[in-house]
Coordinates of C-alpha atoms in Angstrom, one line a residue:
X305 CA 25.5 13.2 -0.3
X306 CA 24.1 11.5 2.8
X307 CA 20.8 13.1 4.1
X308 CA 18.7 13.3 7.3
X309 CA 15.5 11.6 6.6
X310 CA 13.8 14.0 9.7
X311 CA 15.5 16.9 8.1
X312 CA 13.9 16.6 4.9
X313 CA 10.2 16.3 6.1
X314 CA 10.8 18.8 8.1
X315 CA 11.8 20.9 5.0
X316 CA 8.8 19.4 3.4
X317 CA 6.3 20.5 5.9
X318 CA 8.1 24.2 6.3
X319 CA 7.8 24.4 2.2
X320 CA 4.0 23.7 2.6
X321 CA 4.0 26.2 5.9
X322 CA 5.4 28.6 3.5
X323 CA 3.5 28.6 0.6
X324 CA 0.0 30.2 1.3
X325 CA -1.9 27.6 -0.9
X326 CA -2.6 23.9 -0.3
X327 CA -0.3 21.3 -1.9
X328 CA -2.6 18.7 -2.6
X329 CA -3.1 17.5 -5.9
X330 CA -0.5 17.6 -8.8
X331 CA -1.0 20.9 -10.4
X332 CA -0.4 22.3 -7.5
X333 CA 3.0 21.5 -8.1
X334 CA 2.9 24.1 -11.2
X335 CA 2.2 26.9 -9.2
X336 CA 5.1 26.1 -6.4
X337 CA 7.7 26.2 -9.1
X338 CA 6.3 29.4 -10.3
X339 CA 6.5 30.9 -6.4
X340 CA 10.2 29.2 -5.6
X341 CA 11.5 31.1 -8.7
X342 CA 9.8 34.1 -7.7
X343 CA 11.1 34.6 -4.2
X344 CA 14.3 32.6 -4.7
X345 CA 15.2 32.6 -8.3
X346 CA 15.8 28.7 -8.2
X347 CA 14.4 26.6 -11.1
X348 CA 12.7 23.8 -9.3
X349 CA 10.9 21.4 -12.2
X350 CA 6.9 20.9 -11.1
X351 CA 8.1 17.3 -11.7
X352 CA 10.6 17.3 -9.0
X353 CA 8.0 18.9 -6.5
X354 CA 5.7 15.5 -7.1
X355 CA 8.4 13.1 -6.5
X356 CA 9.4 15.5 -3.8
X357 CA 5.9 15.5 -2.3
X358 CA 5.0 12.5 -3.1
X359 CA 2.4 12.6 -6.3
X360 CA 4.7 10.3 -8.3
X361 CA 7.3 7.6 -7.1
X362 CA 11.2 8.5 -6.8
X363 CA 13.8 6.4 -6.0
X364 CA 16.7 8.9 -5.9
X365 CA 16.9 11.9 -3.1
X366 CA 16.4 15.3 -3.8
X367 CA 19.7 17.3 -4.9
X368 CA 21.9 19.2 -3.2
X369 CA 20.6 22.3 -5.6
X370 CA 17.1 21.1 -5.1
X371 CA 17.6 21.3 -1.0
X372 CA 19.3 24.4 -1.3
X373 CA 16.7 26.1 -3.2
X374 CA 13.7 24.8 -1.1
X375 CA 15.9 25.9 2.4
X376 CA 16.4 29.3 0.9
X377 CA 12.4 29.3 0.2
X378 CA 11.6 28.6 3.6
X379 CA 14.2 31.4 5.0
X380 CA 17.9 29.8 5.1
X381 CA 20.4 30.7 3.4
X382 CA 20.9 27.1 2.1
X383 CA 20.5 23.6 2.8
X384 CA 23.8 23.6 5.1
X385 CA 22.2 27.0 7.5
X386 CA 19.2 24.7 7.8
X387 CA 20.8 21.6 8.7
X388 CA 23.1 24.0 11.6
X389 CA 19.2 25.3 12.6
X390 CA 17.3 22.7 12.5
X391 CA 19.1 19.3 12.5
X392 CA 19.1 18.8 16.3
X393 CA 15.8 17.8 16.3
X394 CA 15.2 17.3 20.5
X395 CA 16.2 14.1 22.0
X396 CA 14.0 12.5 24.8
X397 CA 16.0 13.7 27.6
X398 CA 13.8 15.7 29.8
X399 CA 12.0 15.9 27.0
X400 CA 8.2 17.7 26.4
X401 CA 5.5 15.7 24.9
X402 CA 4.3 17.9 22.4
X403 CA 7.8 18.6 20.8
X404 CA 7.9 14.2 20.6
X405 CA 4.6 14.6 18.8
X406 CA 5.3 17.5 16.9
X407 CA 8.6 15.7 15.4
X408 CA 5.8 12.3 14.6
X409 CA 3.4 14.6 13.3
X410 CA 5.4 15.9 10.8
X411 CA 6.3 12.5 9.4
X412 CA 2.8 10.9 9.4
X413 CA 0.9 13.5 7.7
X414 CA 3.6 13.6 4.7
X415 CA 2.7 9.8 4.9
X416 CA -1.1 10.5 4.8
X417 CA -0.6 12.6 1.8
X418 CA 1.2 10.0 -0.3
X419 CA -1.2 7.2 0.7
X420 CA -4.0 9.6 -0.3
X421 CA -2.6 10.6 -3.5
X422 CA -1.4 6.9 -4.2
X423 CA -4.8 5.4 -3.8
X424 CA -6.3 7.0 -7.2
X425 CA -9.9 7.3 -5.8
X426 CA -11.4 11.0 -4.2
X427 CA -11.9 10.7 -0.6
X428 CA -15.7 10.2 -0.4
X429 CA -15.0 7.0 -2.7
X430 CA -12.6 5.2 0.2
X431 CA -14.4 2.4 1.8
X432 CA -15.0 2.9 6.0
X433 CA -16.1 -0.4 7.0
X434 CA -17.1 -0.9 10.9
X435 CA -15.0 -3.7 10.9
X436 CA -11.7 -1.6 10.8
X437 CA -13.2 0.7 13.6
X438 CA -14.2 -2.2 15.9
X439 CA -10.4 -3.9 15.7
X440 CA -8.7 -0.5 15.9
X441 CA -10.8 0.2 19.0
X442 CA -10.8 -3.5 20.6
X443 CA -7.0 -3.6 19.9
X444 CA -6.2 0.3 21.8
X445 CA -8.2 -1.0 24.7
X446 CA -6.8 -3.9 24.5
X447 CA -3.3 -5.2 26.7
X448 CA -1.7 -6.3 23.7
X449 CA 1.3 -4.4 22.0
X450 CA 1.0 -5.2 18.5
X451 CA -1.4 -5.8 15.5
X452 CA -0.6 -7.2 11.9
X453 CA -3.0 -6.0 9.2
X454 CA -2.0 -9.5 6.7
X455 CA -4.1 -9.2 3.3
X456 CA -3.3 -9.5 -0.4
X457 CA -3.6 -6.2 -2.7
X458 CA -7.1 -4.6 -3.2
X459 CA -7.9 -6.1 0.4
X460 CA -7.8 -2.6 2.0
X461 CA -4.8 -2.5 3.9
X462 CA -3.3 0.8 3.0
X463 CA -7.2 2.5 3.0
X464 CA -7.4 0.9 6.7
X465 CA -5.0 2.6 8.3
X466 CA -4.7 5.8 6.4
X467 CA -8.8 6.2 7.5
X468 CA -7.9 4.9 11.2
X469 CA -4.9 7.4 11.4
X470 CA -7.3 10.5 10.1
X471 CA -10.0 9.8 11.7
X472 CA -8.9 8.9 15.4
X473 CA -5.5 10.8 15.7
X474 CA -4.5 13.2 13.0
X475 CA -8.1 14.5 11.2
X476 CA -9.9 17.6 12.6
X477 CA -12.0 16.0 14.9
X478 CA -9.6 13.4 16.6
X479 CA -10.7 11.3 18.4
X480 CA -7.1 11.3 20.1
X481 CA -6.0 14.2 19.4
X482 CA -2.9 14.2 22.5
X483 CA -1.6 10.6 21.5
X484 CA 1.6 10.6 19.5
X485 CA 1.7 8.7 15.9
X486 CA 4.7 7.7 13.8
X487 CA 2.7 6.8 10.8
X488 CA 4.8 5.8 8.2
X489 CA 4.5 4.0 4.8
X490 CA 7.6 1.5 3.2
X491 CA 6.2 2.4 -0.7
X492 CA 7.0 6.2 0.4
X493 CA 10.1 6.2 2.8
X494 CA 11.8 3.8 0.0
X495 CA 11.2 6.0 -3.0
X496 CA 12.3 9.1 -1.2
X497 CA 15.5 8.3 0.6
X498 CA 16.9 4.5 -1.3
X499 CA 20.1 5.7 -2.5
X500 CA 22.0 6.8 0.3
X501 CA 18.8 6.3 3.1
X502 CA 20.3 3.9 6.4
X503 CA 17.4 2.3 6.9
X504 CA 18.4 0.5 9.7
X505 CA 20.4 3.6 11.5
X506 CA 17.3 5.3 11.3
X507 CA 15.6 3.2 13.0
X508 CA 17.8 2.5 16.1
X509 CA 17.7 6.1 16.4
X510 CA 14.2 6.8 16.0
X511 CA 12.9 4.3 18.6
X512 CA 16.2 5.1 20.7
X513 CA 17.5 0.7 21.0
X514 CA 20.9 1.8 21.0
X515 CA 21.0 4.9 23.3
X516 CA 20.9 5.5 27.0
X517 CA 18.0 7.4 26.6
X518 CA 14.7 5.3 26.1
X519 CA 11.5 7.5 25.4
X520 CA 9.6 4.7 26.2
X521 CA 11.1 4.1 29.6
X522 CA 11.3 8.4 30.4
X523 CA 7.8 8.5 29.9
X524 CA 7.1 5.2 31.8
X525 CA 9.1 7.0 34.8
X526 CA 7.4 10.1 34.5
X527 CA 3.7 9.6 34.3
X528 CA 2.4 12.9 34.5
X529 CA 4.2 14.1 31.6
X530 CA 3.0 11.6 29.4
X531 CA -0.5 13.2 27.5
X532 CA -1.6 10.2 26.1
X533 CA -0.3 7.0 24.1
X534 CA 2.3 6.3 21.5
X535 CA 1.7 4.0 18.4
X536 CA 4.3 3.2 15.5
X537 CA 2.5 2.4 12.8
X538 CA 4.0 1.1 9.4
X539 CA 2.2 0.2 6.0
X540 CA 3.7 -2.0 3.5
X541 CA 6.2 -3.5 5.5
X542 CA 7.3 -5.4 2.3
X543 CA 8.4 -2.1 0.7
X544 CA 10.5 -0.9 3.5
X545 CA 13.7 -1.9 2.2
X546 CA 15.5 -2.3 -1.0
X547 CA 17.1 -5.4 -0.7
X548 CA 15.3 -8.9 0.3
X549 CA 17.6 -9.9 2.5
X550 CA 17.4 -6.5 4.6
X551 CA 13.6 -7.0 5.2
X552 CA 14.5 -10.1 8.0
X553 CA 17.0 -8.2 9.7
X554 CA 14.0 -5.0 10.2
X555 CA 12.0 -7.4 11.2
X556 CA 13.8 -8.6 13.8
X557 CA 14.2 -4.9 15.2
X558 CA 10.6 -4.1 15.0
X559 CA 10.2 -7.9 17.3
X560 CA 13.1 -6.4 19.3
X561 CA 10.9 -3.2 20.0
X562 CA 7.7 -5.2 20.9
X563 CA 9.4 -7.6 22.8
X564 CA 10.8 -4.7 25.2
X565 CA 7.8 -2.4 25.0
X566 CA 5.8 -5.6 27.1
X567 CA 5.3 -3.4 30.5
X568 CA 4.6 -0.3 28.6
X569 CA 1.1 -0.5 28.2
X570 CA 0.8 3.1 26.3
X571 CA 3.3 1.8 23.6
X572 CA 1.6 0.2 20.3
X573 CA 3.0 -1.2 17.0
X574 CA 0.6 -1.5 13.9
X575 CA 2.1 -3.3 10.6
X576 CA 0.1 -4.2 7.5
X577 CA 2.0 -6.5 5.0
X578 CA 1.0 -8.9 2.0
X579 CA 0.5 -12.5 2.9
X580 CA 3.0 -14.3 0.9
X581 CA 5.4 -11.7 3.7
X582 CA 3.9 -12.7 6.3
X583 CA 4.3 -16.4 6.0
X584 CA 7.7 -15.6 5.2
X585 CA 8.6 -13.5 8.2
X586 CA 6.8 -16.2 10.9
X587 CA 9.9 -18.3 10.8
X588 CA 11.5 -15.0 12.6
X589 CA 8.8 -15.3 15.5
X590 CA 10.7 -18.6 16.8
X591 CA 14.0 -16.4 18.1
X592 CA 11.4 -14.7 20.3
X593 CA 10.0 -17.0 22.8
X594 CA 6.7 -15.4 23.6
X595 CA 6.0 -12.9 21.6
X596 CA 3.2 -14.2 19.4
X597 CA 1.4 -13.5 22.8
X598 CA 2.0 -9.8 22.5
X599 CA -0.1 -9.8 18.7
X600 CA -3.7 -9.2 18.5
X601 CA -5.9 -10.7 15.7
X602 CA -3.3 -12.7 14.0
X603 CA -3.3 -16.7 14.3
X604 CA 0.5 -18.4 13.9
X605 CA -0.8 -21.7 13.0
X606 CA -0.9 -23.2 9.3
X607 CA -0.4 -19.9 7.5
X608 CA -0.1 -20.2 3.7
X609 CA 0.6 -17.4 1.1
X610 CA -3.5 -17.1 0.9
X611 CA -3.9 -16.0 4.9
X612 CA -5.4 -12.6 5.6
X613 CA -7.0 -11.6 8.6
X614 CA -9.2 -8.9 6.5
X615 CA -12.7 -10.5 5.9
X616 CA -14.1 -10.0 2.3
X617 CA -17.2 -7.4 2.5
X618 CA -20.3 -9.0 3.2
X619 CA -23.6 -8.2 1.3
X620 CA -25.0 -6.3 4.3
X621 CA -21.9 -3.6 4.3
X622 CA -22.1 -3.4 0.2
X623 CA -25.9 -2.6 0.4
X624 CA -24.9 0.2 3.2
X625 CA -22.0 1.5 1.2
X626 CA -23.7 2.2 -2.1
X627 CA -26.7 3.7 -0.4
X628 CA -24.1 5.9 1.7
X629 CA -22.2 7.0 -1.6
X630 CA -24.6 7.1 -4.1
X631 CA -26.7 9.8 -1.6
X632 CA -23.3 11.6 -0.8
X633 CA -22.5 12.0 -4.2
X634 CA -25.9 13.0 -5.5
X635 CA -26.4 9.7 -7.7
X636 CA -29.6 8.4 -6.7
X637 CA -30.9 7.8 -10.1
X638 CA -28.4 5.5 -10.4
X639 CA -28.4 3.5 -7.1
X640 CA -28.8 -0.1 -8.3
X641 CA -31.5 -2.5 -6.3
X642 CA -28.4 -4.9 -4.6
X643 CA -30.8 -7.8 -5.5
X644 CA -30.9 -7.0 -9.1
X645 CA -26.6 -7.1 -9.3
X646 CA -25.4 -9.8 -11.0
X647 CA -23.8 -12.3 -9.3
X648 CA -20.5 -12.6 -10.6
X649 CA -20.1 -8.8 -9.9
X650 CA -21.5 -9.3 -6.7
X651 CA -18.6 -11.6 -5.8
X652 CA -16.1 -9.6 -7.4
X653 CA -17.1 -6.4 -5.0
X654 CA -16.7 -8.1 -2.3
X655 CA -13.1 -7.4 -2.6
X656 CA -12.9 -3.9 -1.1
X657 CA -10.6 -2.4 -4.1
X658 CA -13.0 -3.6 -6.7
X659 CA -16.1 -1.7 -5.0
X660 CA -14.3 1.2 -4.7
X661 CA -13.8 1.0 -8.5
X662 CA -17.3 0.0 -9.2
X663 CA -18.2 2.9 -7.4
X664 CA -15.8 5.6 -8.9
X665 CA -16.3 3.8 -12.5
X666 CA -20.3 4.7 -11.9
X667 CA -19.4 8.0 -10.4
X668 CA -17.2 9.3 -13.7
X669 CA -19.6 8.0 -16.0
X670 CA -23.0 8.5 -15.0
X671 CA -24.0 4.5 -15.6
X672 CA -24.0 1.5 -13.6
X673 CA -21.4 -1.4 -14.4
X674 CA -23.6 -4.3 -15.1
X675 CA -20.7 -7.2 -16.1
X676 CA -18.0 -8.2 -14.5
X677 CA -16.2 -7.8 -18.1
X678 CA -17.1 -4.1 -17.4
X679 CA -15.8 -4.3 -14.2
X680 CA -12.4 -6.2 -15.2
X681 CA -11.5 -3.7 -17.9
X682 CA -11.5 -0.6 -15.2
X683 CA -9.4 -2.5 -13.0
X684 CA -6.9 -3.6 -15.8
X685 CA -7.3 0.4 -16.6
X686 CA -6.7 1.8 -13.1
X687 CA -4.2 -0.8 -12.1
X688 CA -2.2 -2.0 -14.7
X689 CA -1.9 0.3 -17.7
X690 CA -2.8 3.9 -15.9
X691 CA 0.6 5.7 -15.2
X692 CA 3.8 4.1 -15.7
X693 CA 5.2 0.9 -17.1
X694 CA 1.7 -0.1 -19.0
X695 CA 3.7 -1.9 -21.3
X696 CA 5.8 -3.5 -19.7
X697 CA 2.8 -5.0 -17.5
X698 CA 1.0 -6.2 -21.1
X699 CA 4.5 -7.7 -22.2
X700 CA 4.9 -9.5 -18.3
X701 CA 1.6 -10.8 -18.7
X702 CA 1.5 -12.4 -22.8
X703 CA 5.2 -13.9 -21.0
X704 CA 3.3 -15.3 -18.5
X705 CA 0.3 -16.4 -20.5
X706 CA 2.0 -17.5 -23.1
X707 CA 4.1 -20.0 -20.6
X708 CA 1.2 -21.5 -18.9
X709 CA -0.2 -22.6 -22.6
X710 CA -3.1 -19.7 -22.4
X711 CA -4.3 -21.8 -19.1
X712 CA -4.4 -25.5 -20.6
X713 CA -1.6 -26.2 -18.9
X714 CA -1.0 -25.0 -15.8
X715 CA -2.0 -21.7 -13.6
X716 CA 1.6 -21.9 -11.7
X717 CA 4.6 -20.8 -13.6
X718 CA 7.9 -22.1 -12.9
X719 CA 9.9 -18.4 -12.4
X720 CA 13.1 -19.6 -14.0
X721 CA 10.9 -20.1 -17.1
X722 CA 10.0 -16.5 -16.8
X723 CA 13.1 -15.0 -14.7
X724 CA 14.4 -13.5 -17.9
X725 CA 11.7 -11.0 -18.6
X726 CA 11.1 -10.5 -14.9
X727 CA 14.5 -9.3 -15.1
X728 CA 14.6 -7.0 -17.5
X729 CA 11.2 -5.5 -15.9
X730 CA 11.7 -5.7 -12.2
X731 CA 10.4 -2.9 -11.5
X732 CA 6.8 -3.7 -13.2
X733 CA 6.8 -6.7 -11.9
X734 CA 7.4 -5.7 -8.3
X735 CA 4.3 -3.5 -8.3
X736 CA 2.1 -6.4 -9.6
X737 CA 3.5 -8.9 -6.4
X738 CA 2.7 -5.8 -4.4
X739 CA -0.9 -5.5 -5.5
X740 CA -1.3 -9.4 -5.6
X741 CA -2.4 -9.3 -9.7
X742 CA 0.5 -11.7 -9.4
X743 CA 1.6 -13.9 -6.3
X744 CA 5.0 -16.0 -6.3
X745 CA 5.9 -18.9 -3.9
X746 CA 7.9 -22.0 -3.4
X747 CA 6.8 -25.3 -3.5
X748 CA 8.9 -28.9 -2.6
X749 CA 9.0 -31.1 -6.1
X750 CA 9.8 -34.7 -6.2
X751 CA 14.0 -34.2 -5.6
X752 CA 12.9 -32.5 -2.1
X753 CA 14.1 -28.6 -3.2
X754 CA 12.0 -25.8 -3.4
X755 CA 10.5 -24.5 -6.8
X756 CA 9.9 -20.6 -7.3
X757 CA 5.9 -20.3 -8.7
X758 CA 4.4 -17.5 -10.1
X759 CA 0.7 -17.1 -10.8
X760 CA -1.9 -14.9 -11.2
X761 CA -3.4 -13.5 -8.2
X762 CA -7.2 -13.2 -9.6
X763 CA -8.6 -16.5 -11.1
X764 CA -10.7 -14.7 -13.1
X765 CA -8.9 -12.0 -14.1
X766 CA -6.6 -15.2 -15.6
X767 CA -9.8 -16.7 -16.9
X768 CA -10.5 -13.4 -18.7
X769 CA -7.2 -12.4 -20.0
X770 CA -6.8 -15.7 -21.7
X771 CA -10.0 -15.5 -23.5
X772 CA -8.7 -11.4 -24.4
X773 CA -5.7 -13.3 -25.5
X774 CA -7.0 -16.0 -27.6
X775 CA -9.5 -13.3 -29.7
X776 CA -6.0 -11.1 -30.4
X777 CA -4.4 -14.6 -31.3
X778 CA -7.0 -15.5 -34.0
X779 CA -7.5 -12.1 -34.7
X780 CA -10.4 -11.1 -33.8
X781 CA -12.5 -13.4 -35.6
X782 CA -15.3 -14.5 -33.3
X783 CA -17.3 -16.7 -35.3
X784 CA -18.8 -19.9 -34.3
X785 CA -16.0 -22.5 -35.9
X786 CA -13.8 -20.0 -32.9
X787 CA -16.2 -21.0 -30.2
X788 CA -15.6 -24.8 -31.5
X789 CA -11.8 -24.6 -32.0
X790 CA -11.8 -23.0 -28.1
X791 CA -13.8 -26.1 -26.6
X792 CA -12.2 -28.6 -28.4
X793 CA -8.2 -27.1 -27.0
X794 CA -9.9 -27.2 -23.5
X795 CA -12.1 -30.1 -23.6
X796 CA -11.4 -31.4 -20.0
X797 CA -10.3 -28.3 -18.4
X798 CA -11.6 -26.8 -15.8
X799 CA -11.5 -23.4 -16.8
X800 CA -13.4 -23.8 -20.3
X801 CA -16.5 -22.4 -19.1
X802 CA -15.2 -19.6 -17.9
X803 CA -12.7 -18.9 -20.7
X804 CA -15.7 -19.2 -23.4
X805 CA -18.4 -17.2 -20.9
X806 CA -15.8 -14.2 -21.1
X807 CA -15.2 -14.6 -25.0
X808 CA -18.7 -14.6 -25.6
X809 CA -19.2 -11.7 -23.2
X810 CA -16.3 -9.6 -24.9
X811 CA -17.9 -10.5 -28.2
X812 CA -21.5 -8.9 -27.1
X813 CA -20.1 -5.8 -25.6
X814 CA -17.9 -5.5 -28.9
X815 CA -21.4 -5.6 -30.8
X816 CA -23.0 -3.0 -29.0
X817 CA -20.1 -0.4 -29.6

């Protein structure tokens, strides 16, 4: 069965308008199901409610039973009355601004929601940095058209714009409150709607490239019924689509869009993507002669898979951000002197994600981290083994351990050595390229043809899962003659420090338990 994309977040918001409780956090699923049997006598699972609003991810639409029930909750007779009702969702022509924004709204808080409930951290947790305020507000005033957001995983992207969207256009106190936003997310609008979801028809038809009627030119005509600006804004452009092949041809639409919005100065595009993506994608840029001009904050020249135009926190923001959470959250005992944090952990919080964690980790329970082995574990925790596919995760990484000879060999895995396991967990895999704990890209060998690489995205987090890796292998017998036999296998490589800093490290926290 073929479904509108529009019509069903428009369900979703009218289910949330008609229940007289919140729907924000998981359990609050339980108590839905319990009011949709009540008033409609419809058995909806509380584990289709959180793939339906977002909690966990989906990659099948609801069912016809399950839109049925939800139209009949809301005051349809079924999902067929509701599409009659509601499906002609206003076109342009003549059009008012505030039923535009009204249609937008609807779609970017369901996208705030998920990012929110996908991020694992409570609100007051979420890095603000002035750096994201200043290029949001430099790039509004500014006579550009577009912006690209390009960072690895745990760089912020996601926390950037979710915190820009709330706070200037969609929170209580707006800052523009009459502009119109189409935030929306590729993680989300993939899960939901993959199966039988036209990607590319809804696209045409939401930013009107095949029609007559062009919002962007009615509202350039007609001035005084324009209230303020209009931004489309889209996170994890990667995850957009389900095929690789299909993310070029988006691409090409979104360039389309920019390159034809040039004269309409109240029209912006936002993207945030990985940048192993990015570099991909630039080879698109040359069918578009220009339009690198129409980009803010992004340089086109010698871009590699490491590129990011995020800058790593600086000791000056990490000193202001503990102070601000540790007094927000009633933790002042705890506030560590920023001098007196050890170095390693020092650089590893400079990484946006990773200070959020040392800060939740301290937060939950009531002591400070103080080694980055500490620190490592609660990231292995939050993003690798908490909720789905653990498993699978630990069995991608002993394949990929294993193949790079625990480190003495190489850090760069040939993927056809591996292809067989990524195989049979693609899906795993996927969400470790997406978070960058793994990177792949291409490099020329000696025959002149490019190589598929995979490697781990964190140097130490390699360093430190070897040495967890080598202490299972010899089972768990850390003695000295260990210590030796470890030296002596990596006498000459560079990552022998390291590897017997973090055995010895594991072996002292192991003491003190």
């Amino acid at each position: 069965m073929k479904v509108s994309v529009k019509l069903i977040e428009k369900l979703i918001q009218l289910t949330r308008g008609s229940y007289p409780f919140a729907i924000a956090y998981m359990k609050d699923c339980d108590n839905l199901s319990i009011a949709i049997k009540e008033k409609t006598n419809h058995i909806i699972s509380a584990t289709t409610l959180k793939r339906i609003f977002g909690f966990t991810k989906s990659d099948t639409n609801p069912s016809e039973y399950t839109l049925n029930a939800l139209s009949e909750f809301v005051g349809f007779n079924n999902w067929s009355e509701f599409e009659k009702q509601k499906g002609s969702i206003k076109k342009i022509e003549k059009s008012n601004w505030e039923d535009l924004k009204e249609s937008a709204t609807i779609v970017s808080n369901y996208t705030l929601d998920v990012l929110k409930n996908n991020s694992g951290f409570e609100a007051n947790v979420l890095v603000y940095r002035e750096y994201t305020k200043s290029v949001f507000k430099t790039f509004i005033n500014s006579h550009y058209t577009a912006m690209a957001i390009i960072a690895d995983g745990g760089m912020g992207k996601s926390t950037m714009l979710l915190q820009e969207v709330e706070h200037r256009w969609l929170g209580e106190n707006t800052v523009n409150k009459n502009d119109i936003i189409w935030f929306i997310s590729g993680s989300n609008l993939r899960g939901l709607f993959s199966k039988h979801f036209d990607l590319e028809s809804w696209f045409m038809d939401m930013f009107s490239l095949s029609k007559e009627i062009n919002y962007r030119e009615y509202f350039f005509k007609n001035e005084k019924e324009r209230k303020g600006n209009i931004y489309l804004i889209i996170d994890a452009l990667d995850e957009l689509v389900i095929q690789s092949h299909e993310l070029e041809s988006i691409f090409r639409k979104l360039l389309e869009l920019i390159a034809s919005s040039k004269k309409y100065n109240f029209f912006k595009v936002i993207l945030s993507t990985r940048s192993a993506t990015w570099q991909r994608l630039l080879s698109v840029f040359a069918e578009y002669d220009g339009i690198e001009k129409q980009f803010y904050n992004v340089s086109f020249n010698s871009i590699d898979e490491e590129y990011s135009n995020i800058p790593l926190l600086n000791d000056d923001e990490i000193c202001l951000i503990i102070k601000k959470y540790f007094s927000e959250n009633k933790l002042a005992g705890l506030m560590p002197v920023f001098a007196q944090i050890q170095p390693t952990i020092k650089e590893l919080i400079k990484q946006p994600y990773l200070l959020q964690l040392y800060l939740q980790s301290v937060s939950v329970n009531q002591k400070l981290i103080c080694s980055e082995v500490e620190l490592l574990e609660e990231f292995i925790k939050f993003r690798v083994y908490k909720g789905k596919n653990g498993f699978e995760k630990n069995e991608l990484f002993n394949a990929l351990l294993a193949n790079s000879k625990y480190g003495k060999e190489t850090s760069n895995i040939k993927r056809q050595k591996v292809e067989p396991i990524i195989l049979k967990y693609k899906k795993p895999y996927k969400e470790l390229v997406s978070f960058g704990i793994l990177k792949e890209y291409k490099v020329l060998n000696k025959y002149k043809s490019y190589v598929g690489l995979v490697k781990f995205g964190h140097e130490k987090l390699f360093e430190y899962l070897i040495a967890k890796k080598l202490i299972e292998l010899n089972d768990a017998k850390l003695n000295f003659e260990f210590l030796v036999k470890v030296c002596s296998d990596y006498n000459g490589n560079e990552k022998k420090l390291d590897i017997v800093k973090y055995i010895c490290l594991i072996a002292l926290e192991a003491k003190e338990e």
